[in-house]
Amino acid sequence: MSMPSVLGNVGSLLSNQSNHDTYSGTSSLTHTDSAGKANMVDVSGKLPAVRIAKATAHVSLGKQAYNLVRENQLAKGDVLSVARIAGITGAKKTSDLIPLCHSINLSKVSVDFDLVADSYSVVLYSEVKTESSTGVEMEALTAVSLAALTIYDMCKAITHDILISDIKLLLKTGGESDYNIAKI
């Protein structure tokens, strides 16, 4: 497939997506100053609160890789256990990876998986919890992203025909603007 046709497919996929302008939070960018320059948000005036975020991702493996993961038969080891640890580590390192994220003490990080036999895929879920002045949605998204990338890394010797998709926030609570995808 040539590059223009690939880009055309991406363009059509993006234009067919549903409208995601349902967020009811602030209407201005929070990580820019009055001149439009990037800056870290000052959260020192916010009171700490219990904050929870949940995210998901989807990894399509194909039949052979899926069966090897399900049966824990990959030569590299237990894919899901390694992916879980990678996701937890990723959540803890989010502020090192995303420049304007605050360093947050996390009180809980979990990464779980559903194996979906009919589509030869793995659905990943993360939950991150803290008591802080800022939310943990980036940590939840980083957890599922790193876990998904780890699954790819551990399965790539079997196939490169692996698709990571649908990385999204499911829930965030405890802040000024809670979010729950189930209510949209």
Short mmCIF file of C-alpha atoms in Angstrom, two decimals:
data_model
loop_
_atom_site.label_atom_id
_atom_site.label_comp_id
_atom_site.label_asym_id
_atom_site.label_seq_id
_atom_site.Cartn_x
_atom_site.Cartn_y
_atom_site.Cartn_z
CA MET A 1 0.00 0.00 0.00
CA SER A 2 1.42 3.38 -0.96
CA MET A 3 1.83 6.19 1.57
CA PRO A 4 -0.95 8.39 0.07
CA SER A 5 -3.46 5.55 0.28
CA VAL A 6 -2.47 4.83 3.87
CA LEU A 7 -2.91 8.50 4.75
CA GLY A 8 -6.21 8.56 2.88
CA ASN A 9 -7.42 5.64 4.98
CA VAL A 10 -6.38 7.39 8.17
CA GLY A 11 -8.13 10.55 7.04
CA SER A 12 -11.35 8.72 6.31
CA LEU A 13 -11.18 6.90 9.62
CA LEU A 14 -10.75 10.19 11.46
CA SER A 15 -13.55 11.91 9.57
CA ASN A 16 -15.92 9.03 10.38
CA GLN A 17 -15.31 9.12 14.10
CA SER A 18 -18.13 10.25 16.34
CA ASN A 19 -18.07 13.71 17.81
CA HIS A 20 -16.05 13.66 21.02
CA ASP A 21 -16.75 17.29 21.94
CA THR A 22 -18.85 16.21 24.91
CA TYR A 23 -16.30 17.18 27.56
CA SER A 24 -17.85 19.73 29.88
CA GLY A 25 -14.64 20.96 31.51
CA THR A 26 -12.74 24.16 30.80
CA SER A 27 -12.91 25.50 27.25
CA SER A 28 -9.31 26.72 27.17
CA LEU A 29 -6.05 24.83 27.10
CA THR A 30 -4.65 24.46 30.59
CA HIS A 31 -1.01 23.79 29.66
CA THR A 32 -0.38 27.10 27.88
CA ASP A 33 0.23 30.58 29.24
CA SER A 34 -1.38 33.78 27.95
CA ALA A 35 1.21 33.94 25.14
CA GLY A 36 0.49 30.37 24.05
CA LYS A 37 3.72 28.92 25.43
CA ALA A 38 3.70 25.51 27.10
CA ASN A 39 3.82 25.51 30.88
CA MET A 40 3.04 23.21 33.77
CA VAL A 41 -0.26 23.89 35.49
CA ASP A 42 0.05 25.25 39.03
CA VAL A 43 -2.02 22.96 41.25
CA SER A 44 -0.75 24.35 44.55
CA GLY A 45 -4.09 26.06 45.24
CA LYS A 46 -6.10 22.86 44.89
CA LEU A 47 -6.94 20.74 47.90
CA PRO A 48 -5.90 17.09 47.78
CA ALA A 49 -8.76 14.72 47.00
CA VAL A 50 -9.09 11.02 46.29
CA ARG A 51 -8.84 10.73 42.52
CA ILE A 52 -9.40 7.64 40.40
CA ALA A 53 -8.93 7.09 36.67
CA LYS A 54 -9.64 4.04 34.53
CA ALA A 55 -8.48 3.41 30.96
CA THR A 56 -8.60 0.67 28.36
CA ALA A 57 -6.76 -0.50 25.25
CA HIS A 58 -7.22 -3.29 22.72
CA VAL A 59 -4.53 -5.54 21.20
CA SER A 60 -5.43 -7.73 18.21
CA LEU A 61 -2.91 -10.57 18.03
CA GLY A 62 -4.08 -13.03 15.41
CA LYS A 63 -4.80 -16.68 16.04
CA GLN A 64 -1.28 -18.07 16.55
CA ALA A 65 0.00 -15.36 18.90
CA TYR A 66 -3.30 -15.26 20.78
CA ASN A 67 -3.21 -19.01 21.42
CA LEU A 68 0.41 -18.83 22.61
CA VAL A 69 -0.45 -15.99 25.00
CA ARG A 70 -3.57 -17.78 26.26
CA GLU A 71 -1.62 -21.00 26.88
CA ASN A 72 1.39 -19.12 28.30
CA GLN A 73 3.67 -20.83 25.76
CA LEU A 74 5.74 -17.91 24.37
CA ALA A 75 9.49 -18.41 24.59
CA LYS A 76 9.91 -14.94 26.14
CA GLY A 77 7.78 -15.92 29.13
CA ASP A 78 4.44 -15.03 30.68
CA VAL A 79 3.25 -12.21 28.43
CA LEU A 80 0.40 -10.99 30.61
CA SER A 81 2.43 -10.94 33.83
CA VAL A 82 5.24 -8.99 32.17
CA ALA A 83 2.71 -6.62 30.55
CA ARG A 84 1.03 -6.05 33.93
CA ILE A 85 4.37 -5.09 35.53
CA ALA A 86 5.22 -2.85 32.55
CA GLY A 87 1.87 -1.09 32.87
CA ILE A 88 2.30 -0.52 36.59
CA THR A 89 5.85 0.76 36.04
CA GLY A 90 4.64 3.00 33.22
CA ALA A 91 1.99 4.57 35.43
CA LYS A 92 4.64 5.29 38.06
CA LYS A 93 6.94 6.88 35.44
CA THR A 94 4.33 8.97 33.60
CA SER A 95 5.81 12.32 34.64
CA ASP A 96 9.18 11.20 33.21
CA LEU A 97 7.55 10.41 29.86
CA ILE A 98 5.04 13.26 29.44
CA PRO A 99 6.83 16.57 30.01
CA LEU A 100 4.06 18.63 31.64
CA CYS A 101 2.62 15.90 33.89
CA HIS A 102 3.00 16.35 37.61
CA SER A 103 4.89 13.76 39.62
CA ILE A 104 2.16 12.10 41.68
CA ASN A 105 2.34 9.65 44.56
CA LEU A 106 0.11 6.79 43.48
CA SER A 107 -1.73 4.72 46.06
CA LYS A 108 -2.98 2.06 43.61
CA VAL A 109 -2.22 0.88 40.09
CA SER A 110 -3.85 -2.21 38.63
CA VAL A 111 -3.66 -3.62 35.11
CA ASP A 112 -6.02 -6.42 34.10
CA PHE A 113 -6.77 -8.31 30.91
CA ASP A 114 -9.68 -9.97 29.17
CA LEU A 115 -8.78 -12.56 26.54
CA VAL A 116 -11.32 -12.42 23.71
CA ALA A 117 -11.20 -15.70 21.79
CA ASP A 118 -13.51 -14.81 18.91
CA SER A 119 -11.33 -11.85 17.86
CA TYR A 120 -7.95 -13.29 19.00
CA SER A 121 -7.38 -10.19 21.08
CA VAL A 122 -6.59 -8.89 24.52
CA VAL A 123 -8.54 -6.04 26.12
CA LEU A 124 -6.52 -4.21 28.76
CA TYR A 125 -7.89 -2.23 31.71
CA SER A 126 -6.08 -0.02 34.19
CA GLU A 127 -7.17 1.67 37.37
CA VAL A 128 -5.04 4.29 39.10
CA LYS A 129 -5.78 5.94 42.43
CA THR A 130 -4.20 8.75 44.40
CA GLU A 131 -4.93 11.40 46.99
CA SER A 132 -3.55 14.47 45.28
CA SER A 133 -4.22 17.95 43.94
CA THR A 134 -4.33 16.70 40.35
CA GLY A 135 -5.86 13.78 38.49
CA VAL A 136 -4.35 10.50 37.36
CA GLU A 137 -5.91 10.02 33.92
CA MET A 138 -2.52 10.26 32.16
CA GLU A 139 -1.17 7.57 34.49
CA ALA A 140 -4.11 5.27 33.67
CA LEU A 141 -3.65 5.85 29.93
CA THR A 142 0.11 5.30 30.20
CA ALA A 143 -0.45 2.04 32.08
CA VAL A 144 -2.57 0.47 29.33
CA SER A 145 -0.33 1.91 26.61
CA LEU A 146 2.86 0.43 28.06
CA ALA A 147 1.15 -2.88 28.79
CA ALA A 148 -0.10 -3.03 25.18
CA LEU A 149 3.37 -2.21 23.82
CA THR A 150 4.84 -4.94 26.01
CA ILE A 151 2.39 -7.48 24.58
CA TYR A 152 3.48 -6.38 21.11
CA ASP A 153 7.17 -6.68 22.03
CA MET A 154 6.77 -10.15 23.46
CA CYS A 155 4.70 -11.41 20.49
CA LYS A 156 6.56 -9.79 17.60
CA ALA A 157 8.71 -12.88 17.02
CA ILE A 158 5.49 -14.71 16.11
CA THR A 159 3.93 -11.95 13.98
CA HIS A 160 4.18 -8.24 13.30
CA ASP A 161 0.53 -8.23 12.28
CA ILE A 162 -0.52 -6.94 15.71
CA LEU A 163 -2.81 -3.96 16.10
CA ILE A 164 -2.92 -1.77 19.20
CA SER A 165 -6.10 0.34 19.21
CA ASP A 166 -8.84 2.00 21.20
CA ILE A 167 -6.65 3.48 23.92
CA LYS A 168 -9.07 5.64 25.85
CA LEU A 169 -10.06 7.03 29.20
CA LEU A 170 -13.08 5.32 30.72
CA LEU A 171 -13.47 7.21 33.99
CA LYS A 172 -11.97 9.97 36.10
CA THR A 173 -13.31 11.05 39.46
CA GLY A 174 -12.34 13.34 42.30
CA GLY A 175 -11.61 16.51 40.36
CA GLU A 176 -13.53 19.56 39.22
CA SER A 177 -14.74 17.76 36.09
CA ASP A 178 -15.50 14.07 36.52
CA TYR A 179 -15.78 11.94 33.40
CA ASN A 180 -17.43 8.58 32.78
CA ILE A 181 -17.59 7.24 29.22
CA ALA A 182 -20.53 5.04 30.20
CA LYS A 183 -22.62 8.20 30.71
CA ILE A 184 -21.88 9.69 27.27
#
